[in-house]
Amino acid sequence: MRTNVSRQSLAVVRNLGILAHVDAGKTTVTERMLFLACVIHKHGEVHDGTTVTDFDAQERKRGIRIFAAAVACEWNAHRLTVIDTPGHVDFSDEVERSLRVLDGAVAVFDAVAGVEPQSESVWRRADGYGVPRIAFVNKMDRAGADFGAAVASIRTRLHPAAVPVQLPIGAEAGFTGVVDLVRMRALVWEAGAPTVVPIPEELAEAARLGRKELE
């Protein structure tokens, strides 16, 4: 009986890594995930040294991740251990150790820079360990953000069959939300929370084509 309980428990346990080049926004993404999972009740900020995973004094001082940091949360009846990994090449050994235990990973890419050297390096290492990944294009509100160029760089430099599951609504200062191509709906942020709205007319054709690409 104990064995069965143990197996049932392990079936809902997942280790999820956050991978990226330095300054792509891994820790901020991790912080938002913990907020949505109700682990924390207020967003911390990297530049303030108030994020959950920036536990080391040197990390807070330098504003970069040095050690892999693990935080537990629950989502959709699963128990997740979210592992925020370093993005700087000097701390690649921490990434390597994390990859060995991951069930999956979110690869974070800067919407301005696209694929960067260390993001390419950790992607190749994840290939070696057979870690399934989903790409997340971050910082769409930055000047120069280009979702299409970022996706193109993922396809040409990393060579996956990358297919968007969301399209951004606007960019830079005009970034207001996303089109969910799986459920064919739009989500816009109002007062910090997502609100479901109809797909904007100017994105209707792009959404139709994007949905067709998923099928």
Coordinates of C-alpha atoms in Angstrom, one line a residue, residues 163-164 167 181 184 205-215:
V163 CA 5.2 27.2 -33.4
P164 CA 3.7 30.1 -31.4
L167 CA 0.6 36.3 -30.4
L181 CA -4.2 30.6 -30.2
M184 CA -8.7 31.5 -29.7
E205 CA -6.2 37.0 -39.8
A206 CA -2.8 36.4 -38.0
A207 CA -4.7 34.5 -35.3
R208 CA -6.4 32.4 -37.9
L209 CA -3.2 31.5 -39.6
G210 CA -1.4 30.9 -36.3
R211 CA -4.2 28.5 -35.2
K212 CA -4.0 26.7 -38.5
E213 CA -0.2 26.2 -38.0
L214 CA -1.0 24.5 -34.6
E215 CA -3.4 22.0 -36.1

